[in-house]
């Protein structure tokens, strides 16, 4: 197809999308979010995709919705360098369960209207410049489980209505200017001094400091009502804003077409790059029908040495075996080490097609993927040569408590979640043709000496298993990871990978295999089990006891991401890129400049 034809088609498509979206109104929640945005100072335009022309806000940065009614369920915008104030409009999002605005530069007060969000479970406002008091009616938020207001400039007394919050598991009011007596009532009596450190002048049993009394009264009277006046919001009519944004997006159209141009250029460049990389070295010995293919300089050894080593592999070198065959460790004369997978089963089909597909897999390079370095056909077997990952699989780490093996603490697990997501997102979004993994599970996440994860065996299932036969020939270990629609139809999609990734996240949190008897006994899989526990607010029962360093905040965030990934409806699951973005928002160190770095491209 010629370039100008392509551009014409693209223009028509964009015009059509613009036309259709302009005539469907944004939901109420969407309008409310735009009001909230208008009082934030988003100087880096990280909320650029919050557009009045959209029909629903559910795909906007930081937003997730309830699936049944598309109401906003959570706002996740930590570490976004947002300035400005929290608009009182927040009170209209009455289905909001999670508000995470920590590590920004928000000022003004916490709006009293927030107590209208009666379904709120987690409120993170840590590390901002918020002033004023805690809204006196905070006790209305009956489901509140996590309240983190630490490191702000909040002052006044701690309202006793906090004591009514029977679900409250985590409270942090540290490093503010609170004063007076901490009410010793209900839920409030349970928190120790770690929840209150670094305040101006708090007293009470929680901080082991009796309140000085004169004639039986506390020296500082608790003064529960918030004494700060809410900072007034600029109220430009949002009709005007709609028109403005509409006009801007029309101008944006020209830009989009231009970008499409650039994108096409980039794409063709990328294809060329792939061609360059897939140059392979082929060595064929007609007599013995031995064939060795190595990919783009990945095996800097003479072919005879490689073949000799491959032929010499035996039982002593076995490192494991799985659904497709046995894995061996191969050590070269210079001590370079590789993993060799002997394929026990394979699909009928021409060798040429098989080799062509292997070449594509061999061309994929990413720091979080296990590199396929070569392929060898010996008279009796087919062998795949991979990087050797010395620390073995995540499965071994989590479930084989052998020989005083190093335990994976929570921060190591977060690193594994993030790296695996990067590898998978790369396969889905940056490879051409895109690769569906089909077999995401903990035994396919391999770890190097730094416990950095590398996703292995991508695309292998497609290569080795017949489409029709697939579901019935599923390897036992894979079972708990498969998305319901994949089990039914046998058709793998990116979204079925996303489901498996969600199960992997649950495995990291719980430390249990998805087929653990705990779940099966209750007639549930790990996903159903998690959902019941979350409904009962029993977060602490979910977490692997070995993660002493786990903090509620990230656990809860990871569980929410896992819940979205394992949504029964594939269309409601996020894409891997979105998953990656969510993980980065939650997990990254407070060093925002790292976050938006484009992921280095090796393809
Ligand atoms: N590249 C590799 N480096 C180190 N160990 C590996 C490598 N590939 C596989 N293994 C080990 O061999 C085992 C079997 O792998 P595999 O045949 O892919 O089956 P599965 O992934 O179903 O466990 C893995 O669980 C892992 O411990
Ligand atoms: C928004 O923030 C930027 C820097 O963060 C600042 O220069 C600018 O003045 C702020 N704008 C408003 C309206 O507060
Ligand atoms: C509080 O929520 C109700 C719906 O439950 C809504 O009608 C009302 O406008 C909200 N109040 C504020 C101040 O946002
Ligand atoms: C906090 O309480 C613990 C006992 O619960 C005590 O050992 C510690 O010294 C206290 N810390 C401060 C800063 O008061
Ligand atoms: C509360 O936050 C402060 C500082 O942000 C931290 O030092 C403290 O450990 C936290 N308290 C709890 C209970 O996590
Ligand atoms: Mg494997």
XYZ file of C-alpha atoms and ligand atoms in Angstrom:
687
model
C 0.000 0.000 0.000
C 1.264 3.443 -0.835
C 2.039 5.916 1.875
C -0.546 8.508 0.847
C -3.295 5.893 0.753
C -2.407 4.845 4.272
C -2.498 8.387 5.491
C -5.877 8.916 3.858
C -7.278 5.856 5.575
C -5.831 6.908 8.895
C -7.317 10.378 8.532
C -10.743 8.914 7.829
C -10.451 6.646 10.839
C -9.413 9.483 13.109
C -12.144 11.750 11.818
C -14.673 8.982 12.410
C -13.478 8.404 15.961
C -13.601 12.096 16.633
C -17.085 12.355 15.220
C -18.452 9.411 17.150
C -16.883 10.451 20.412
C -18.056 14.033 20.191
C -21.670 12.919 20.180
C -21.560 10.687 23.223
C -21.484 12.580 26.480
C -18.872 11.962 29.133
C -20.261 10.277 32.245
C -20.983 12.319 35.400
C -17.967 10.809 37.111
C -15.879 11.850 34.115
C -17.110 15.439 34.443
C -16.326 15.359 38.151
C -12.805 14.132 37.420
C -12.289 16.983 34.967
C -13.311 19.409 37.714
C -10.819 17.744 40.014
C -8.167 18.025 37.330
C -8.906 21.700 36.828
C -7.897 22.421 40.415
C -4.675 20.417 40.104
C -1.496 21.873 38.693
C -0.439 19.150 36.275
C 2.595 20.996 34.997
C 4.010 17.913 33.251
C 0.704 17.124 31.573
C 0.678 13.597 32.942
C -3.110 13.721 32.890
C -3.122 14.622 29.216
C -5.485 11.790 28.341
C -8.215 13.072 30.645
C -10.296 14.420 27.779
C -13.812 15.849 27.809
C -14.367 14.231 24.428
C -14.098 10.729 25.849
C -17.200 8.815 26.670
C -15.882 7.233 29.826
C -13.041 8.106 32.180
C -12.226 4.454 32.875
C -9.132 4.347 30.674
C -7.692 7.623 31.883
C -4.323 7.646 33.581
C -4.711 6.640 37.195
C -8.413 5.810 36.994
C -10.101 2.476 37.390
C -13.816 1.784 37.431
C -16.271 -0.714 38.788
C -16.968 -3.088 35.953
C -20.741 -3.350 36.335
C -21.639 0.335 36.228
C -18.455 2.097 35.102
C -18.449 4.296 38.214
C -15.019 5.431 39.336
C -13.546 2.999 41.854
C -10.052 4.292 42.322
C -7.841 7.269 41.658
C -4.162 6.359 41.659
C -1.919 9.325 41.041
C 1.035 9.046 43.394
C 4.478 10.467 42.511
C 2.993 12.608 39.746
C 4.385 15.979 40.799
C 0.870 17.324 40.985
C 0.377 20.727 42.568
C -2.839 22.571 43.387
C -5.626 21.463 45.690
C -7.986 18.541 46.130
C -11.296 19.776 44.791
C -14.377 19.396 47.006
C -15.990 17.854 43.915
C -14.368 14.625 45.068
C -17.478 14.193 47.229
C -19.516 13.381 44.151
C -17.499 10.237 43.462
C -19.523 8.287 45.940
C -18.358 4.882 44.695
C -14.712 5.713 45.201
C -12.839 3.026 47.129
C -9.274 4.169 46.843
C -7.719 7.592 46.611
C -3.940 7.603 46.311
C -2.402 11.039 45.875
C 0.700 10.512 47.971
C 4.076 12.026 47.127
C 2.771 15.036 45.232
C 2.828 18.747 45.988
C -0.783 19.284 46.920
C -1.668 22.132 49.250
C -4.926 23.461 50.662
C -7.007 21.385 53.022
C -8.518 17.927 52.899
C -12.035 18.799 51.722
C -14.811 17.920 54.162
C -16.747 16.627 51.179
C -14.485 13.600 51.097
C -16.584 12.157 53.896
C -19.326 11.815 51.288
C -17.287 9.007 49.669
C -18.686 6.472 52.071
C -17.219 3.450 50.290
C -13.661 4.665 50.618
C -11.319 1.923 51.802
C -7.906 3.453 51.346
C -6.854 7.079 51.533
C -3.232 7.933 50.853
C -2.312 11.593 51.091
C 1.179 11.105 52.506
C 3.961 13.530 51.637
C 2.116 16.585 50.359
C 1.734 20.091 51.787
C -1.807 19.712 53.060
C -2.943 22.115 55.755
C -5.895 22.385 58.111
C -7.423 19.574 60.089
C -8.803 16.107 59.566
C -12.484 16.424 58.548
C -14.516 15.924 61.724
C -16.884 13.525 59.982
C -14.146 11.148 58.921
C -15.995 8.595 61.037
C -18.567 8.375 58.225
C -16.104 6.417 56.142
C -17.096 3.152 57.744
C -15.083 0.932 55.395
C -11.859 2.857 55.725
C -9.022 0.363 56.143
C -5.974 2.460 55.428
C -5.476 6.110 56.310
C -2.094 7.620 55.621
C -1.842 11.354 56.166
C 1.783 11.382 57.292
C 4.255 14.095 56.292
C 1.926 17.011 55.676
C 1.277 20.253 57.544
C -1.977 19.174 59.112
C -2.880 20.535 62.527
C -5.553 20.555 65.182
C -6.879 17.699 67.218
C -7.439 14.129 66.161
C -11.197 13.691 65.768
C -12.645 11.042 68.025
C -14.918 9.850 65.237
C -11.850 8.011 63.882
C -12.454 5.542 66.685
C -15.658 4.424 64.962
C -13.713 2.982 62.029
C -13.741 -0.670 62.980
C -12.016 -1.742 59.745
C -9.066 0.578 60.166
C -5.879 -1.535 59.922
C -3.341 1.106 59.145
C -3.201 4.644 60.455
C -0.349 7.051 59.990
C -0.579 10.643 61.172
C 3.179 11.033 61.682
C 5.143 14.204 60.983
C 2.343 16.762 61.014
C 1.402 19.453 63.535
C -1.365 17.646 65.358
C -1.865 18.441 68.998
C -4.002 17.571 71.980
C -5.178 14.326 73.411
C -5.423 11.291 71.162
C -8.912 9.952 71.884
C -8.607 6.563 73.547
C -11.659 5.150 71.920
C -12.576 2.274 69.621
C -10.186 1.655 66.763
C -7.967 4.523 67.888
C -6.832 2.720 71.027
C -5.192 0.001 68.965
C -2.511 2.117 67.283
C 0.875 2.675 68.898
C 3.341 5.528 68.853
C 4.522 4.652 65.331
C 1.288 6.078 63.981
C 1.817 9.427 65.651
C 5.539 10.164 65.675
C 6.793 13.647 64.918
C 3.797 15.751 65.864
C 3.754 19.012 67.731
C 2.232 18.025 70.979
C 0.135 14.900 71.204
C -0.615 13.073 74.402
C -2.471 9.938 75.402
C -1.806 6.282 76.175
C -0.892 5.577 72.535
C 2.240 7.688 72.802
C 2.886 6.773 76.442
C 2.445 10.386 77.475
C -0.215 11.331 79.971
C -2.136 14.488 79.191
C -1.571 17.196 81.781
C -4.862 18.020 83.380
C -6.038 20.876 85.493
C -9.223 20.132 87.388
C -9.732 16.982 85.408
C -9.656 18.595 81.949
C -7.053 17.928 79.354
C -4.638 20.783 78.961
C -5.437 21.118 75.320
C -9.082 20.552 74.603
C -9.599 18.206 71.713
C -11.253 20.318 69.139
C -12.649 17.922 66.675
C -14.109 20.187 64.058
C -11.811 21.145 61.297
C -10.965 24.782 61.793
C -9.594 25.616 58.384
C -11.792 27.138 55.733
C -11.675 25.132 52.561
C -9.631 26.871 49.914
C -12.075 28.238 47.357
C -11.943 26.622 43.928
C -11.855 28.477 40.684
C -15.204 27.784 39.124
C -15.104 28.211 35.395
C -18.185 26.638 33.895
C -17.353 23.233 32.544
C -19.444 23.838 29.460
C -16.844 26.371 28.368
C -14.122 23.931 29.231
C -15.779 21.285 27.041
C -15.852 23.640 24.070
C -12.257 24.593 24.648
C -11.067 21.022 24.890
C -13.119 20.155 21.783
C -11.412 22.900 19.823
C -8.036 21.794 21.066
C -8.585 18.209 20.032
C -9.535 19.313 16.494
C -6.209 21.064 16.299
C -4.730 17.904 17.745
C -6.006 15.990 14.715
C -3.415 17.539 12.468
C -0.784 16.603 14.980
C -2.056 13.037 15.206
C -1.826 12.582 11.450
C 1.696 13.889 11.564
C 2.517 11.494 14.364
C 1.015 8.628 12.359
C 3.448 9.512 9.582
C 6.369 9.383 11.941
C 5.111 6.165 13.418
C 4.981 4.465 10.038
C 8.502 5.611 9.307
C 9.645 4.301 12.648
C 7.912 0.987 12.043
C 9.621 0.344 8.766
C 12.920 1.185 10.396
C 12.154 -1.304 13.135
C 11.388 -4.004 10.580
C 14.707 -3.381 8.981
C 16.313 -3.715 12.374
C 14.675 -7.089 12.880
C 15.961 -8.249 9.501
C 19.436 -7.198 10.444
C 19.301 -9.082 13.717
C 17.828 -12.266 12.370
C 20.799 -12.904 10.177
C 21.639 -16.364 11.256
C 24.496 -18.707 10.931
C 23.406 -22.044 9.575
C 25.509 -25.109 9.545
C 24.158 -28.198 7.872
C 25.784 -31.569 7.736
C 23.967 -33.490 4.991
C 25.248 -36.919 5.989
C 24.115 -36.966 9.581
C 21.286 -34.472 9.006
C 22.635 -32.359 11.837
C 21.710 -28.716 11.599
C 22.781 -25.834 13.781
C 21.264 -22.375 13.649
C 22.557 -19.633 15.888
C 21.076 -16.184 16.022
C 23.052 -13.013 15.323
C 26.340 -13.722 16.987
C 24.766 -15.135 20.113
C 27.010 -18.204 20.235
C 30.561 -17.097 19.652
C 31.931 -20.644 19.453
C 32.913 -22.865 16.560
C 29.986 -24.958 15.383
C 31.904 -28.146 16.036
C 32.409 -27.244 19.669
C 28.719 -26.434 20.118
C 27.580 -29.667 18.480
C 30.094 -31.704 20.431
C 28.901 -30.226 23.715
C 25.266 -30.751 22.764
C 25.859 -34.386 21.912
C 27.656 -34.945 25.191
C 24.773 -33.773 27.424
C 23.545 -36.476 29.777
C 21.646 -37.141 32.998
C 24.197 -35.370 35.157
C 23.529 -32.093 33.389
C 19.755 -32.096 33.857
C 18.467 -29.020 35.674
C 14.762 -29.688 35.320
C 12.025 -30.976 33.150
C 8.715 -29.591 32.079
C 5.865 -30.003 29.696
C 7.903 -29.777 26.537
C 11.016 -31.624 27.482
C 14.127 -31.723 29.596
C 16.427 -28.809 30.388
C 20.203 -29.334 30.607
C 23.103 -27.179 31.648
C 25.794 -26.894 28.999
C 29.248 -25.557 29.904
C 31.576 -24.491 27.090
C 35.367 -24.778 27.128
C 35.660 -21.141 28.226
C 33.130 -21.829 31.018
C 30.356 -19.930 29.241
C 27.145 -21.581 30.454
C 23.905 -22.157 28.555
C 20.609 -23.899 29.128
C 19.603 -26.451 26.521
C 16.034 -27.604 26.172
C 15.509 -30.941 24.524
C 12.130 -30.962 22.852
C 10.290 -34.201 23.551
C 7.159 -33.411 21.711
C 6.470 -31.347 18.741
C 3.752 -30.514 16.352
C 3.662 -32.065 12.926
C 4.634 -29.530 10.349
C 7.367 -28.456 8.064
C 10.791 -27.806 9.530
C 11.013 -24.632 7.516
C 7.993 -23.071 9.196
C 9.315 -24.180 12.566
C 12.713 -22.646 11.916
C 11.274 -19.430 10.579
C 9.227 -18.997 13.758
C 12.253 -19.794 15.886
C 14.175 -17.098 14.070
C 11.529 -14.584 15.069
C 11.751 -15.730 18.691
C 15.543 -15.580 18.438
C 15.393 -11.992 17.279
C 13.648 -10.792 20.427
C 15.996 -9.170 22.896
C 15.041 -7.552 26.155
C 16.662 -7.360 29.546
C 13.673 -9.132 31.137
C 13.398 -11.922 28.577
C 15.424 -15.108 28.372
C 17.443 -14.943 25.203
C 17.015 -17.791 22.705
C 20.485 -18.198 21.246
C 20.219 -21.068 18.889
C 18.586 -24.197 17.634
C 20.084 -27.530 16.815
C 18.567 -30.497 15.078
C 20.438 -33.665 15.840
C 19.462 -36.936 14.129
C 17.226 -37.926 17.036
C 16.265 -34.685 18.763
C 15.594 -30.992 18.563
C 17.465 -28.742 20.954
C 16.944 -25.110 21.877
C 19.820 -23.141 23.362
C 18.995 -20.429 25.890
C 20.728 -18.148 28.362
C 21.399 -19.970 31.589
C 19.867 -18.273 34.624
C 21.847 -19.359 37.631
C 19.246 -18.806 40.329
C 16.597 -20.994 38.686
C 12.903 -20.313 38.573
C 10.615 -18.232 40.755
C 8.609 -21.399 41.302
C 11.583 -23.057 43.006
C 12.228 -19.964 45.069
C 8.691 -19.642 46.343
C 7.751 -23.244 46.823
C 10.845 -25.368 47.369
C 12.152 -24.546 50.801
C 15.380 -26.372 50.194
C 18.896 -26.028 51.583
C 18.502 -22.788 53.507
C 17.686 -21.015 50.291
C 17.483 -17.284 50.335
C 13.927 -16.117 51.016
C 12.271 -13.653 48.734
C 11.278 -10.630 50.748
C 8.605 -8.211 49.686
C 10.823 -5.742 47.914
C 12.450 -8.567 45.927
C 8.982 -9.735 44.927
C 7.998 -6.263 43.782
C 11.115 -6.139 41.645
C 10.157 -9.480 40.130
C 6.611 -8.317 39.426
C 7.856 -5.167 37.755
C 10.536 -6.857 35.624
C 8.225 -9.651 34.511
C 5.631 -7.059 33.523
C 8.275 -5.244 31.492
C 9.252 -8.394 29.641
C 5.675 -9.324 28.899
C 4.656 -5.803 27.899
C 7.582 -5.816 25.494
C 6.328 -9.015 23.849
C 2.800 -7.630 23.530
C 3.457 -4.081 22.536
C 6.945 -3.646 21.146
C 7.537 -6.743 19.081
C 6.467 -7.058 15.500
C 4.772 -9.413 15.058
C 3.522 -9.221 18.609
C 4.098 -12.318 20.699
C 1.540 -13.892 22.982
C 3.364 -15.835 25.657
C 0.627 -18.436 26.389
C 2.415 -20.013 29.319
C 3.022 -17.361 31.993
C 3.651 -19.090 35.320
C 6.216 -18.938 38.078
C 8.391 -21.690 36.591
C 8.792 -19.561 33.484
C 10.105 -16.598 35.442
C 13.834 -17.230 35.834
C 16.089 -15.248 38.141
C 19.662 -14.085 37.746
C 22.215 -13.463 40.530
C 20.615 -10.095 41.299
C 17.176 -11.705 41.443
C 16.244 -9.732 38.365
C 13.486 -11.663 36.546
C 13.693 -12.990 32.976
C 10.591 -14.359 31.302
C 11.269 -17.621 29.486
C 9.555 -19.903 26.980
C 7.582 -17.160 25.277
C 5.885 -18.274 22.100
C 6.969 -21.851 22.657
C 3.498 -23.200 23.349
C 2.305 -21.935 19.990
C 5.248 -23.510 18.300
C 4.962 -26.925 19.886
C 1.316 -27.580 20.624
C -1.545 -28.065 18.212
C -4.192 -25.391 18.478
C -7.044 -27.892 18.834
C -5.257 -30.193 21.202
C -3.947 -27.432 23.394
C -6.381 -27.228 26.239
C -6.523 -30.945 26.850
C -2.764 -31.292 26.711
C -2.099 -28.461 29.122
C 0.796 -29.245 31.383
C -0.368 -29.851 34.925
C 1.642 -26.957 36.346
C 0.005 -24.470 34.046
C -3.541 -25.195 35.033
C -4.236 -22.583 37.705
C -2.889 -19.786 35.543
C -5.167 -20.088 32.556
C -7.890 -17.558 31.885
C -11.410 -19.007 31.857
C -12.070 -18.020 28.246
C -8.765 -19.570 27.162
C -9.704 -22.825 28.862
C -13.026 -22.763 27.067
C -12.060 -21.749 23.592
C -8.376 -22.672 23.471
C -7.700 -19.305 21.886
C -4.888 -17.373 23.515
C -4.920 -13.574 23.414
C -2.905 -10.833 25.080
C -5.675 -10.642 27.634
C -5.288 -14.306 28.544
C -1.614 -13.554 29.227
C -2.726 -10.633 31.389
C -4.908 -13.025 33.390
C -1.986 -15.384 33.953
C 0.128 -12.431 35.009
C -2.556 -11.495 37.552
C -2.382 -15.012 38.983
C 1.403 -14.655 39.136
C 0.975 -11.455 41.181
C -1.284 -13.333 43.591
C 1.326 -16.048 43.864
C 3.929 -13.427 44.774
C 1.669 -11.917 47.447
C 0.414 -15.148 48.979
C 3.479 -17.314 48.411
C 1.074 -20.081 47.441
C 0.694 -21.967 44.186
C -2.541 -21.183 42.377
C -3.526 -24.798 42.936
C -2.815 -24.699 46.688
C -5.163 -26.918 48.738
C -6.277 -23.837 50.736
C -8.195 -22.605 47.737
C -9.238 -25.928 46.304
C -10.687 -27.059 49.655
C -13.002 -24.089 49.618
C -14.031 -24.815 46.065
C -12.234 -21.742 44.802
C -9.242 -20.944 42.708
C -6.748 -18.384 43.906
C -8.698 -15.582 42.266
C -11.973 -16.480 43.972
C -10.174 -16.955 47.254
C -8.606 -13.525 47.074
C -11.917 -11.928 46.224
C -13.631 -13.449 49.276
C -10.834 -12.419 51.609
C -10.842 -8.901 50.244
C -14.585 -8.666 50.714
C -14.081 -9.640 54.335
C -11.257 -7.103 54.579
C -8.788 -9.727 55.747
C -5.761 -8.311 54.008
C -3.302 -9.573 56.564
C -4.363 -13.209 56.024
C -3.481 -12.927 52.368
C 0.143 -11.899 52.675
C 2.898 -14.499 52.694
C 4.217 -14.661 56.261
C 7.759 -14.632 54.876
C 7.363 -11.033 53.716
C 8.106 -9.277 56.979
C 8.920 -6.116 55.072
C 5.546 -5.936 53.323
C 3.643 -2.711 53.810
C -0.126 -2.591 53.535
C -0.023 0.141 50.984
C 1.796 -1.705 48.249
C 0.216 -5.054 49.093
C -3.159 -3.512 48.664
C -2.120 -1.833 45.430
C -0.706 -5.073 43.995
C -3.876 -6.922 44.949
C -5.951 -4.339 43.184
C -3.857 -4.706 40.046
C -4.124 -8.499 40.318
C -7.891 -8.201 40.687
C -8.122 -6.152 37.516
C -5.891 -8.557 35.598
C -8.018 -11.523 36.622
C -11.333 -9.930 35.747
C -13.611 -12.593 34.304
C -14.261 -10.409 31.281
C -11.134 -10.180 29.103
C -12.198 -6.786 27.754
C -12.167 -5.327 31.239
C -8.614 -6.437 31.918
C -5.950 -3.791 31.416
C -3.350 -4.189 28.693
C 0.170 -5.175 29.746
C 1.327 -1.621 29.135
C -1.341 -0.365 31.508
C -0.396 -3.025 34.061
C 3.200 -1.913 33.804
C 2.232 1.698 34.298
C 0.129 0.824 37.342
C 2.978 -1.168 38.836
C 5.448 1.602 38.213
C 3.184 4.136 39.880
C 2.853 1.952 42.936
C 6.200 0.375 43.262
C 8.834 2.810 42.175
C 11.115 4.629 44.511
C 10.357 8.300 45.041
C 12.426 9.294 42.070
C 9.873 10.313 39.479
C 12.360 11.009 36.739
C 12.971 7.261 36.366
C 9.311 6.477 35.850
C 8.647 7.779 32.438
C 11.912 6.816 30.908
C 11.055 4.895 27.785
C 12.002 1.290 28.136
C 15.077 0.585 26.186
C 14.335 -1.061 22.914
C 16.329 -4.069 21.877
C 14.046 -5.409 19.164
N 17.314 -20.936 30.947
C 17.290 -21.622 32.102
N 18.227 -21.419 33.037
C 18.198 -22.100 34.197
N 17.262 -22.998 34.524
C 16.282 -23.250 33.644
C 16.243 -22.586 32.379
N 15.148 -23.011 31.709
C 14.536 -23.900 32.516
N 15.207 -24.070 33.669
C 14.838 -24.969 34.777
O 14.300 -26.158 34.229
C 12.982 -26.380 34.702
C 12.139 -26.961 33.606
O 11.907 -25.987 32.620
P 10.817 -26.174 31.489
O 11.138 -27.369 30.693
O 10.700 -24.874 30.779
O 9.493 -26.515 32.241
P 8.543 -25.587 33.107
O 8.758 -24.178 32.673
O 7.175 -26.100 32.796
O 8.947 -25.824 34.545
C 12.495 -25.016 35.166
O 11.529 -25.139 36.185
C 13.761 -24.348 35.644
O 14.008 -24.680 36.992
C 2.322 24.995 38.514
O 3.561 24.438 38.881
C 4.690 25.010 38.224
C 5.931 24.273 38.649
O 5.620 23.114 39.335
C 4.778 26.503 38.596
O 5.881 27.103 37.913
C 3.483 27.202 38.205
O 3.517 28.522 38.629
C 2.281 26.495 38.847
N 1.052 27.097 38.352
C 0.028 27.425 39.154
C -1.159 27.999 38.477
O 0.068 27.259 40.357
C -22.813 13.411 48.218
O -23.311 12.241 47.565
C -24.615 12.369 47.047
C -24.992 11.027 46.427
O -24.789 9.999 47.343
C -24.671 13.487 46.014
O -25.972 13.632 45.532
C -24.204 14.775 46.652
O -24.143 15.791 45.676
C -22.820 14.601 47.285
N -22.438 15.789 48.005
C -21.331 16.475 47.762
C -21.095 17.658 48.620
O -20.542 16.157 46.902
C 7.252 3.604 71.117
O 6.731 2.546 71.906
C 7.631 1.483 72.156
C 6.890 0.437 72.975
O 5.655 0.170 72.464
C 8.870 2.009 72.878
O 9.797 0.964 73.023
C 9.503 3.136 72.070
O 10.574 3.694 72.759
C 8.466 4.210 71.744
N 9.061 5.212 70.885
C 8.937 6.526 71.100
C 9.612 7.426 70.099
O 8.308 6.975 72.025
C 4.401 6.564 59.451
O 5.171 7.358 58.579
C 6.458 7.694 59.082
C 7.093 8.679 58.142
O 6.424 8.782 56.921
C 7.266 6.425 59.262
O 8.541 6.712 59.790
C 6.513 5.512 60.237
O 7.184 4.280 60.368
C 5.108 5.262 59.734
N 4.351 4.531 60.737
C 3.824 3.328 60.509
C 2.981 2.754 61.582
O 4.005 2.730 59.455
Mg 9.783 -23.185 31.249
